[in-house]
Amino acid sequence: MTAKLKVVNLTKTFNKRPVLDNVSIEVNNEEFFVILGPSGEGKSTLLRVIAGIEEPDEGEIYLDGEKITNLPPNKRNIAFMFQNYALYPNMNVYDNIAYPLKLRKIPKEEIAKKVNDIAQTLNIKSILEKRVTQLSGGQQQRVALARALVRNPRIFLLDEPLSNVDPRTKFLAIGLLRKIKEEFKQTVLYVTHNHAEAAALSTRVGVLHNGKFEQIDTFSSIYERPLTKWIGEFVGEVPMNFLRAKNIGLDFEGEVGFRAEWVDWEGDNSCLVESLQLVGDSYYAMCRLEDDLFAIKARSLVNPGERIKFSLNKYNLYLDGKFYKGPLSQ
């Protein structure tokens, strides 16, 4: 499969600090590729370099096989949706959506058809005459999406579009982005620090850490088998647990990594319950085994101070913070 977007050995520094350190990725046509990582890891910088807003220090960028590294932003036909939506407050909704088409000097009748069609699809036709300052956050978000989609871009870049919205708006927006993914057949590069968004939307996920992609795979594969201890602790509503392997009777110098839901409340191992936490709609018992503290998904309410038996249904092995594949691995 030919890559829609190809980034090769991209490096970008600020104040002599490498924000992007020899980064390479390939994004397939019609793929929804999520760049996942905490703040300050270079996610937004990568989007800005791809869009042409920032210049790389080294490396190359290809779009549809064309080298675009040195092209100005207006020659790349890339749609970029900023975190704050970047709508024009002096224009109404219709003019905001139509603006990129007017810049291309598209005939007025064709602009009207395109704007009305996209407004109908995104359910904002009734607000086309309103000023954007009169809109709710969810409506502004749809207008920004409409403006990006109406130009039929080669690729769609989304920079933390759901970071500043309330839970209901976020829930609806995820459904809308899924609709866009299916109906418009767009290739999307989406930046977020939120693992739930990555799980809900992604075809594949690239976990960016210290200026490099530490793992690129499907979200389920990253969740089940993170390649580093750091990824295991970062990805997931509840961080992956890590125990010294010898504490559960394994002849291994490193650690076992396991999810809270991989634990059976029966077995030869014993731990002390220190606290109980509610995460989402599930309770988790925080347990201690010698110097190790870990979470177990509770099948019944337990009290701090109780000792419980447990065993692991499955686990990964980690040596020096990295996934280990050897005789004891599962």
mmCIF file of C-alpha atoms in Angstrom:
data_model
loop_
_atom_site.group_PDB
_atom_site.id
_atom_site.type_symbol
_atom_site.label_atom_id
_atom_site.label_comp_id
_atom_site.label_asym_id
_atom_site.label_seq_id
_atom_site.Cartn_x
_atom_site.Cartn_y
_atom_site.Cartn_z
ATOM 1 C CA MET A 1 0.000 0.000 0.000
ATOM 2 C CA THR A 2 1.365 3.418 -1.011
ATOM 3 C CA ALA A 3 1.653 5.842 1.883
ATOM 4 C CA LYS A 4 -0.546 8.938 1.732
ATOM 5 C CA LEU A 5 1.874 10.780 4.017
ATOM 6 C CA LYS A 6 5.504 9.904 4.574
ATOM 7 C CA VAL A 7 7.725 11.671 7.098
ATOM 8 C CA VAL A 8 11.409 10.718 6.926
ATOM 9 C CA ASN A 9 14.027 11.434 9.616
ATOM 10 C CA LEU A 10 12.400 14.689 10.724
ATOM 11 C CA THR A 11 14.264 16.772 13.312
ATOM 12 C CA LYS A 12 13.187 20.041 14.900
ATOM 13 C CA THR A 13 14.905 21.862 17.751
ATOM 14 C CA PHE A 14 13.937 24.821 19.918
ATOM 15 C CA ASN A 15 16.625 26.556 21.998
ATOM 16 C CA LYS A 16 19.019 23.693 21.149
ATOM 17 C CA ARG A 17 16.553 21.134 22.589
ATOM 18 C CA PRO A 18 15.353 18.460 20.143
ATOM 19 C CA VAL A 19 11.544 18.502 20.153
ATOM 20 C CA LEU A 20 11.395 16.061 17.237
ATOM 21 C CA ASP A 21 14.341 13.692 17.099
ATOM 22 C CA ASN A 22 14.751 11.880 13.763
ATOM 23 C CA VAL A 23 11.026 11.084 13.511
ATOM 24 C CA SER A 24 9.700 8.857 10.708
ATOM 25 C CA ILE A 25 6.120 7.721 10.049
ATOM 26 C CA GLU A 26 3.978 6.502 7.165
ATOM 27 C CA VAL A 27 0.232 7.169 7.150
ATOM 28 C CA ASN A 28 -1.905 5.172 4.725
ATOM 29 C CA ASN A 29 -4.668 6.547 2.512
ATOM 30 C CA GLU A 30 -7.986 6.981 4.424
ATOM 31 C CA GLU A 31 -6.276 6.063 7.696
ATOM 32 C CA PHE A 32 -7.168 7.764 10.980
ATOM 33 C CA PHE A 33 -3.722 7.970 12.548
ATOM 34 C CA VAL A 34 -3.584 9.240 16.130
ATOM 35 C CA ILE A 35 -0.447 10.783 17.620
ATOM 36 C CA LEU A 36 -0.722 10.113 21.357
ATOM 37 C CA GLY A 37 1.445 11.538 24.112
ATOM 38 C CA PRO A 38 1.522 13.912 27.093
ATOM 39 C CA SER A 39 2.006 17.652 26.748
ATOM 40 C CA GLY A 40 5.405 18.876 25.622
ATOM 41 C CA GLU A 41 6.355 15.808 23.583
ATOM 42 C CA GLY A 42 6.310 17.497 20.148
ATOM 43 C CA LYS A 43 2.900 16.332 18.900
ATOM 44 C CA SER A 44 1.645 19.746 17.791
ATOM 45 C CA THR A 45 5.072 20.674 16.458
ATOM 46 C CA LEU A 46 4.975 17.647 14.170
ATOM 47 C CA LEU A 47 1.601 18.741 12.760
ATOM 48 C CA ARG A 48 2.839 22.293 12.246
ATOM 49 C CA VAL A 49 5.918 21.077 10.366
ATOM 50 C CA ILE A 50 3.781 18.832 8.144
ATOM 51 C CA ALA A 51 1.438 21.767 7.440
ATOM 52 C CA GLY A 52 4.383 24.055 6.612
ATOM 53 C CA ILE A 53 3.800 26.445 9.519
ATOM 54 C CA GLU A 54 7.175 25.455 11.002
ATOM 55 C CA GLU A 55 10.298 24.488 9.073
ATOM 56 C CA PRO A 56 12.188 21.285 9.974
ATOM 57 C CA ASP A 57 15.907 21.400 10.738
ATOM 58 C CA GLU A 58 16.374 18.108 8.916
ATOM 59 C CA GLY A 59 14.250 15.482 7.172
ATOM 60 C CA GLU A 60 11.743 15.193 4.362
ATOM 61 C CA ILE A 61 7.932 15.169 4.020
ATOM 62 C CA TYR A 62 6.061 13.480 1.163
ATOM 63 C CA LEU A 63 2.333 13.744 0.414
ATOM 64 C CA ASP A 64 0.874 11.477 -2.288
ATOM 65 C CA GLY A 65 4.454 10.746 -3.306
ATOM 66 C CA GLU A 66 5.223 14.448 -3.832
ATOM 67 C CA LYS A 67 8.021 16.026 -1.812
ATOM 68 C CA ILE A 68 6.432 18.986 0.008
ATOM 69 C CA THR A 69 9.171 19.776 2.553
ATOM 70 C CA ASN A 70 9.893 23.203 1.096
ATOM 71 C CA LEU A 71 6.428 24.068 -0.236
ATOM 72 C CA PRO A 72 4.648 27.033 1.420
ATOM 73 C CA PRO A 73 1.504 26.126 3.416
ATOM 74 C CA ASN A 74 -0.916 27.452 0.772
ATOM 75 C CA LYS A 75 0.562 25.099 -1.855
ATOM 76 C CA ARG A 76 0.139 21.901 0.206
ATOM 77 C CA ASN A 77 -3.694 21.699 0.308
ATOM 78 C CA ILE A 78 -3.611 20.505 3.902
ATOM 79 C CA ALA A 79 -6.499 21.278 6.264
ATOM 80 C CA PHE A 80 -5.353 22.178 9.782
ATOM 81 C CA MET A 81 -7.905 22.415 12.601
ATOM 82 C CA PHE A 82 -6.361 24.226 15.559
ATOM 83 C CA GLN A 83 -7.168 23.563 19.206
ATOM 84 C CA ASN A 84 -8.945 26.927 19.482
ATOM 85 C CA TYR A 85 -10.681 26.428 16.056
ATOM 86 C CA ALA A 86 -9.257 29.777 14.722
ATOM 87 C CA LEU A 87 -12.619 30.989 13.386
ATOM 88 C CA TYR A 88 -12.998 34.557 12.125
ATOM 89 C CA PRO A 89 -15.131 36.457 14.681
ATOM 90 C CA ASN A 90 -16.002 39.234 12.215
ATOM 91 C CA MET A 91 -17.676 36.761 9.837
ATOM 92 C CA ASN A 92 -20.835 34.703 10.066
ATOM 93 C CA VAL A 93 -20.805 30.912 9.840
ATOM 94 C CA TYR A 94 -21.420 30.841 6.088
ATOM 95 C CA ASP A 95 -18.491 33.157 5.350
ATOM 96 C CA ASN A 96 -16.173 31.244 7.694
ATOM 97 C CA ILE A 97 -16.867 28.011 5.833
ATOM 98 C CA ALA A 98 -16.692 29.671 2.422
ATOM 99 C CA TYR A 99 -13.448 31.550 3.077
ATOM 100 C CA PRO A 100 -10.944 28.934 1.745
ATOM 101 C CA LEU A 101 -13.085 28.531 -1.397
ATOM 102 C CA LYS A 102 -13.173 32.280 -1.989
ATOM 103 C CA LEU A 103 -9.375 32.349 -1.780
ATOM 104 C CA ARG A 104 -9.323 29.846 -4.643
ATOM 105 C CA LYS A 105 -11.640 32.126 -6.632
ATOM 106 C CA ILE A 106 -14.247 29.386 -7.019
ATOM 107 C CA PRO A 107 -17.511 30.639 -8.611
ATOM 108 C CA LYS A 108 -20.089 31.950 -6.149
ATOM 109 C CA GLU A 109 -22.753 29.390 -7.136
ATOM 110 C CA GLU A 110 -20.340 26.486 -6.584
ATOM 111 C CA ILE A 111 -19.298 27.918 -3.229
ATOM 112 C CA ALA A 112 -22.936 28.157 -2.129
ATOM 113 C CA LYS A 113 -23.574 24.524 -3.078
ATOM 114 C CA LYS A 114 -20.461 23.244 -1.302
ATOM 115 C CA VAL A 115 -21.145 25.261 1.865
ATOM 116 C CA ASN A 116 -24.793 24.196 2.039
ATOM 117 C CA ASP A 117 -23.937 20.551 1.388
ATOM 118 C CA ILE A 118 -21.309 20.382 4.141
ATOM 119 C CA ALA A 119 -23.549 22.345 6.524
ATOM 120 C CA GLN A 120 -26.345 19.850 5.899
ATOM 121 C CA THR A 121 -24.014 16.913 6.590
ATOM 122 C CA LEU A 122 -22.733 18.416 9.846
ATOM 123 C CA ASN A 123 -26.177 19.633 10.944
ATOM 124 C CA ILE A 124 -25.305 23.334 11.072
ATOM 125 C CA LYS A 125 -27.439 24.631 8.203
ATOM 126 C CA SER A 126 -29.747 26.466 10.604
ATOM 127 C CA ILE A 127 -26.892 28.621 11.981
ATOM 128 C CA LEU A 128 -25.221 29.705 8.722
ATOM 129 C CA GLU A 129 -26.238 33.356 9.224
ATOM 130 C CA LYS A 130 -25.082 33.545 12.845
ATOM 131 C CA ARG A 131 -21.860 35.150 13.992
ATOM 132 C CA VAL A 132 -19.418 32.600 15.379
ATOM 133 C CA THR A 133 -19.323 34.584 18.646
ATOM 134 C CA GLN A 134 -22.978 33.572 19.162
ATOM 135 C CA LEU A 135 -22.249 29.839 18.933
ATOM 136 C CA SER A 136 -21.715 27.190 21.581
ATOM 137 C CA GLY A 137 -18.398 25.343 21.766
ATOM 138 C CA GLY A 138 -19.867 22.317 20.015
ATOM 139 C CA GLN A 139 -21.264 24.468 17.191
ATOM 140 C CA GLN A 140 -17.940 26.267 16.745
ATOM 141 C CA GLN A 141 -16.259 22.897 16.510
ATOM 142 C CA ARG A 142 -18.601 21.804 13.702
ATOM 143 C CA VAL A 143 -18.023 25.070 11.835
ATOM 144 C CA ALA A 144 -14.250 24.537 12.048
ATOM 145 C CA LEU A 145 -14.672 20.980 10.755
ATOM 146 C CA ALA A 146 -16.911 22.212 7.931
ATOM 147 C CA ARG A 147 -14.369 24.859 6.900
ATOM 148 C CA ALA A 148 -11.625 22.236 6.804
ATOM 149 C CA LEU A 149 -13.674 19.648 4.878
ATOM 150 C CA VAL A 150 -15.268 21.957 2.306
ATOM 151 C CA ARG A 151 -11.952 22.530 0.539
ATOM 152 C CA ASN A 152 -11.462 18.762 -0.061
ATOM 153 C CA PRO A 153 -7.943 18.701 1.405
ATOM 154 C CA ARG A 154 -5.313 16.071 0.640
ATOM 155 C CA ILE A 155 -4.974 15.333 4.362
ATOM 156 C CA PHE A 156 -6.708 16.556 7.506
ATOM 157 C CA LEU A 157 -4.650 17.584 10.570
ATOM 158 C CA LEU A 158 -6.450 17.891 13.934
ATOM 159 C CA ASP A 159 -4.609 19.352 16.909
ATOM 160 C CA GLU A 160 -6.291 18.414 20.234
ATOM 161 C CA PRO A 161 -9.769 19.389 18.949
ATOM 162 C CA LEU A 162 -11.597 17.932 21.970
ATOM 163 C CA SER A 163 -9.354 19.188 24.765
ATOM 164 C CA ASN A 164 -11.493 22.194 25.767
ATOM 165 C CA VAL A 165 -15.029 20.789 25.486
ATOM 166 C CA ASP A 166 -17.376 19.393 28.104
ATOM 167 C CA PRO A 167 -17.986 15.600 28.341
ATOM 168 C CA ARG A 168 -21.305 15.683 26.443
ATOM 169 C CA THR A 169 -19.849 17.733 23.596
ATOM 170 C CA LYS A 170 -16.824 15.432 23.480
ATOM 171 C CA PHE A 171 -19.070 12.356 23.271
ATOM 172 C CA LEU A 172 -21.040 13.876 20.377
ATOM 173 C CA ALA A 173 -17.875 15.085 18.658
ATOM 174 C CA ILE A 174 -16.319 11.611 18.691
ATOM 175 C CA GLY A 175 -19.443 10.338 16.938
ATOM 176 C CA LEU A 176 -19.163 13.155 14.406
ATOM 177 C CA LEU A 177 -15.489 12.417 13.721
ATOM 178 C CA ARG A 178 -16.345 8.755 13.176
ATOM 179 C CA LYS A 179 -18.984 9.859 10.668
ATOM 180 C CA ILE A 180 -16.455 12.042 8.867
ATOM 181 C CA LYS A 181 -14.004 9.149 8.816
ATOM 182 C CA GLU A 182 -16.552 6.869 7.144
ATOM 183 C CA GLU A 183 -18.420 9.282 4.850
ATOM 184 C CA PHE A 184 -15.648 11.554 3.597
ATOM 185 C CA LYS A 185 -12.921 8.897 3.261
ATOM 186 C CA GLN A 186 -10.411 11.434 4.558
ATOM 187 C CA THR A 187 -6.890 10.676 5.704
ATOM 188 C CA VAL A 188 -6.634 12.121 9.216
ATOM 189 C CA LEU A 189 -3.647 12.845 11.434
ATOM 190 C CA TYR A 190 -5.033 13.533 14.913
ATOM 191 C CA VAL A 191 -3.124 14.744 17.974
ATOM 192 C CA THR A 192 -4.304 14.035 21.525
ATOM 193 C CA HIS A 193 -3.066 13.285 25.031
ATOM 194 C CA ASN A 194 -6.303 11.374 25.747
ATOM 195 C CA HIS A 195 -6.113 7.590 25.406
ATOM 196 C CA ALA A 196 -9.925 7.242 25.231
ATOM 197 C CA GLU A 197 -10.025 9.412 22.084
ATOM 198 C CA ALA A 198 -7.227 7.318 20.590
ATOM 199 C CA ALA A 199 -9.119 4.106 21.357
ATOM 200 C CA ALA A 200 -12.390 5.392 19.907
ATOM 201 C CA LEU A 201 -11.093 6.930 16.683
ATOM 202 C CA SER A 202 -7.805 5.442 15.565
ATOM 203 C CA THR A 203 -6.858 3.035 12.847
ATOM 204 C CA ARG A 204 -3.356 3.088 14.297
ATOM 205 C CA VAL A 205 -1.667 5.015 17.093
ATOM 206 C CA GLY A 206 1.853 6.416 17.349
ATOM 207 C CA VAL A 207 2.983 7.051 20.923
ATOM 208 C CA LEU A 208 5.330 10.046 20.920
ATOM 209 C CA HIS A 209 7.782 10.320 23.816
ATOM 210 C CA ASN A 210 11.000 12.331 24.124
ATOM 211 C CA GLY A 211 10.738 13.430 20.506
ATOM 212 C CA LYS A 212 10.499 9.889 19.095
ATOM 213 C CA PHE A 213 7.759 7.396 18.300
ATOM 214 C CA GLU A 214 8.186 4.793 21.021
ATOM 215 C CA GLN A 215 5.542 2.483 19.540
ATOM 216 C CA ILE A 216 3.287 2.485 16.454
ATOM 217 C CA ASP A 217 0.491 -0.079 16.348
ATOM 218 C CA THR A 218 -3.249 -0.485 16.843
ATOM 219 C CA PHE A 219 -4.529 0.889 20.137
ATOM 220 C CA SER A 220 -5.503 -2.594 21.372
ATOM 221 C CA SER A 221 -2.001 -3.930 20.674
ATOM 222 C CA ILE A 222 -0.384 -1.001 22.489
ATOM 223 C CA TYR A 223 -2.769 -1.457 25.423
ATOM 224 C CA GLU A 224 -2.177 -5.221 25.640
ATOM 225 C CA ARG A 225 1.542 -5.252 24.900
ATOM 226 C CA PRO A 226 3.264 -1.887 25.429
ATOM 227 C CA LEU A 227 6.880 -2.057 24.312
ATOM 228 C CA THR A 228 8.124 0.008 27.256
ATOM 229 C CA LYS A 229 7.174 0.418 30.879
ATOM 230 C CA TRP A 230 6.583 4.132 30.237
ATOM 231 C CA ILE A 231 3.941 3.374 27.592
ATOM 232 C CA GLY A 232 2.256 0.835 29.886
ATOM 233 C CA GLU A 233 1.921 3.437 32.626
ATOM 234 C CA PHE A 234 0.770 6.183 30.229
ATOM 235 C CA VAL A 235 -1.790 4.315 28.108
ATOM 236 C CA GLY A 236 -5.031 3.240 29.739
ATOM 237 C CA GLU A 237 -7.583 4.634 32.155
ATOM 238 C CA VAL A 238 -5.760 2.750 34.903
ATOM 239 C CA PRO A 239 -1.959 2.509 34.438
ATOM 240 C CA MET A 240 -0.433 -0.889 33.835
ATOM 241 C CA ASN A 241 0.870 -2.488 37.037
ATOM 242 C CA PHE A 242 4.503 -3.489 37.416
ATOM 243 C CA LEU A 243 5.719 -5.941 40.076
ATOM 244 C CA ARG A 244 9.079 -7.503 40.610
ATOM 245 C CA ALA A 245 8.757 -10.932 39.061
ATOM 246 C CA LYS A 246 10.357 -12.662 42.041
ATOM 247 C CA ASN A 247 7.576 -11.352 44.308
ATOM 248 C CA ILE A 248 5.103 -13.662 42.553
ATOM 249 C CA GLY A 249 7.459 -16.623 42.313
ATOM 250 C CA LEU A 250 8.921 -16.152 38.816
ATOM 251 C CA ASP A 251 12.606 -16.819 38.243
ATOM 252 C CA PHE A 252 13.206 -13.588 36.330
ATOM 253 C CA GLU A 253 15.329 -10.565 37.202
ATOM 254 C CA GLY A 254 12.925 -7.995 35.748
ATOM 255 C CA GLU A 255 9.289 -7.099 36.278
ATOM 256 C CA VAL A 256 5.882 -8.411 35.282
ATOM 257 C CA GLY A 257 3.487 -5.923 33.696
ATOM 258 C CA PHE A 258 -0.249 -6.546 33.872
ATOM 259 C CA ARG A 259 -3.559 -4.710 33.611
ATOM 260 C CA ALA A 260 -5.852 -4.471 36.619
ATOM 261 C CA GLU A 261 -8.488 -6.570 34.833
ATOM 262 C CA TRP A 262 -5.994 -9.412 34.203
ATOM 263 C CA VAL A 263 -6.027 -10.369 37.899
ATOM 264 C CA ASP A 264 -7.989 -13.294 39.341
ATOM 265 C CA TRP A 265 -9.079 -13.006 42.991
ATOM 266 C CA GLU A 266 -7.851 -16.493 43.773
ATOM 267 C CA GLY A 267 -4.377 -17.964 43.833
ATOM 268 C CA ASP A 268 -1.166 -18.443 45.761
ATOM 269 C CA ASN A 269 -0.176 -14.781 45.997
ATOM 270 C CA SER A 270 -1.344 -12.513 48.792
ATOM 271 C CA CYS A 271 -1.508 -8.712 49.070
ATOM 272 C CA LEU A 272 -2.748 -6.080 51.497
ATOM 273 C CA VAL A 273 -5.566 -3.742 50.409
ATOM 274 C CA GLU A 274 -4.571 -0.134 51.145
ATOM 275 C CA SER A 275 -7.455 1.754 49.518
ATOM 276 C CA LEU A 276 -10.401 1.505 47.150
ATOM 277 C CA GLN A 277 -10.828 3.851 44.173
ATOM 278 C CA LEU A 278 -13.740 4.446 41.818
ATOM 279 C CA VAL A 279 -12.633 4.877 38.180
ATOM 280 C CA GLY A 280 -15.501 5.282 35.713
ATOM 281 C CA ASP A 281 -18.100 2.756 36.836
ATOM 282 C CA SER A 282 -15.652 0.259 38.386
ATOM 283 C CA TYR A 283 -13.923 -0.022 41.740
ATOM 284 C CA TYR A 284 -10.216 -0.769 41.969
ATOM 285 C CA ALA A 285 -8.418 -2.069 45.029
ATOM 286 C CA MET A 286 -4.981 -0.550 45.540
ATOM 287 C CA CYS A 287 -2.890 -3.363 46.981
ATOM 288 C CA ARG A 288 0.621 -3.717 48.362
ATOM 289 C CA LEU A 289 2.958 -6.674 47.987
ATOM 290 C CA GLU A 290 6.171 -5.918 49.877
ATOM 291 C CA ASP A 291 7.373 -2.631 48.300
ATOM 292 C CA ASP A 292 5.174 -2.860 45.193
ATOM 293 C CA LEU A 293 1.826 -1.048 44.925
ATOM 294 C CA PHE A 294 -0.652 -2.117 42.227
ATOM 295 C CA ALA A 295 -4.324 -1.973 41.243
ATOM 296 C CA ILE A 296 -6.784 -4.847 40.978
ATOM 297 C CA LYS A 297 -10.238 -4.496 39.463
ATOM 298 C CA ALA A 298 -12.560 -5.276 42.371
ATOM 299 C CA ARG A 299 -15.227 -7.940 41.886
ATOM 300 C CA SER A 300 -16.633 -7.055 45.311
ATOM 301 C CA LEU A 301 -16.143 -4.225 47.776
ATOM 302 C CA VAL A 302 -13.248 -4.817 50.130
ATOM 303 C CA ASN A 303 -12.018 -2.805 53.085
ATOM 304 C CA PRO A 304 -8.580 -1.285 53.578
ATOM 305 C CA GLY A 305 -6.509 -3.556 55.801
ATOM 306 C CA GLU A 306 -7.899 -6.788 54.345
ATOM 307 C CA ARG A 307 -5.579 -9.355 52.830
ATOM 308 C CA ILE A 308 -6.694 -10.949 49.571
ATOM 309 C CA LYS A 309 -5.436 -13.799 47.418
ATOM 310 C CA PHE A 310 -4.694 -13.241 43.741
ATOM 311 C CA SER A 311 -3.120 -14.686 40.612
ATOM 312 C CA LEU A 312 -2.409 -13.302 37.144
ATOM 313 C CA ASN A 313 -4.381 -14.585 34.170
ATOM 314 C CA LYS A 314 -1.764 -13.076 31.869
ATOM 315 C CA TYR A 315 1.197 -10.752 32.051
ATOM 316 C CA ASN A 316 4.103 -9.285 30.088
ATOM 317 C CA LEU A 317 7.742 -9.361 31.112
ATOM 318 C CA TYR A 318 9.921 -6.239 31.235
ATOM 319 C CA LEU A 319 13.675 -5.982 31.645
ATOM 320 C CA ASP A 320 15.282 -2.570 32.146
ATOM 321 C CA GLY A 321 11.939 -0.922 31.320
ATOM 322 C CA LYS A 322 11.537 -2.666 27.941
ATOM 323 C CA PHE A 323 9.293 -5.508 26.792
ATOM 324 C CA TYR A 324 11.075 -8.860 27.107
ATOM 325 C CA LYS A 325 10.283 -11.804 24.906
ATOM 326 C CA GLY A 326 11.860 -14.936 26.334
ATOM 327 C CA PRO A 327 11.144 -18.349 27.841
ATOM 328 C CA LEU A 328 8.960 -16.996 30.656
ATOM 329 C CA SER A 329 6.955 -14.533 28.525
ATOM 330 C CA GLN A 330 3.337 -15.314 27.702
#
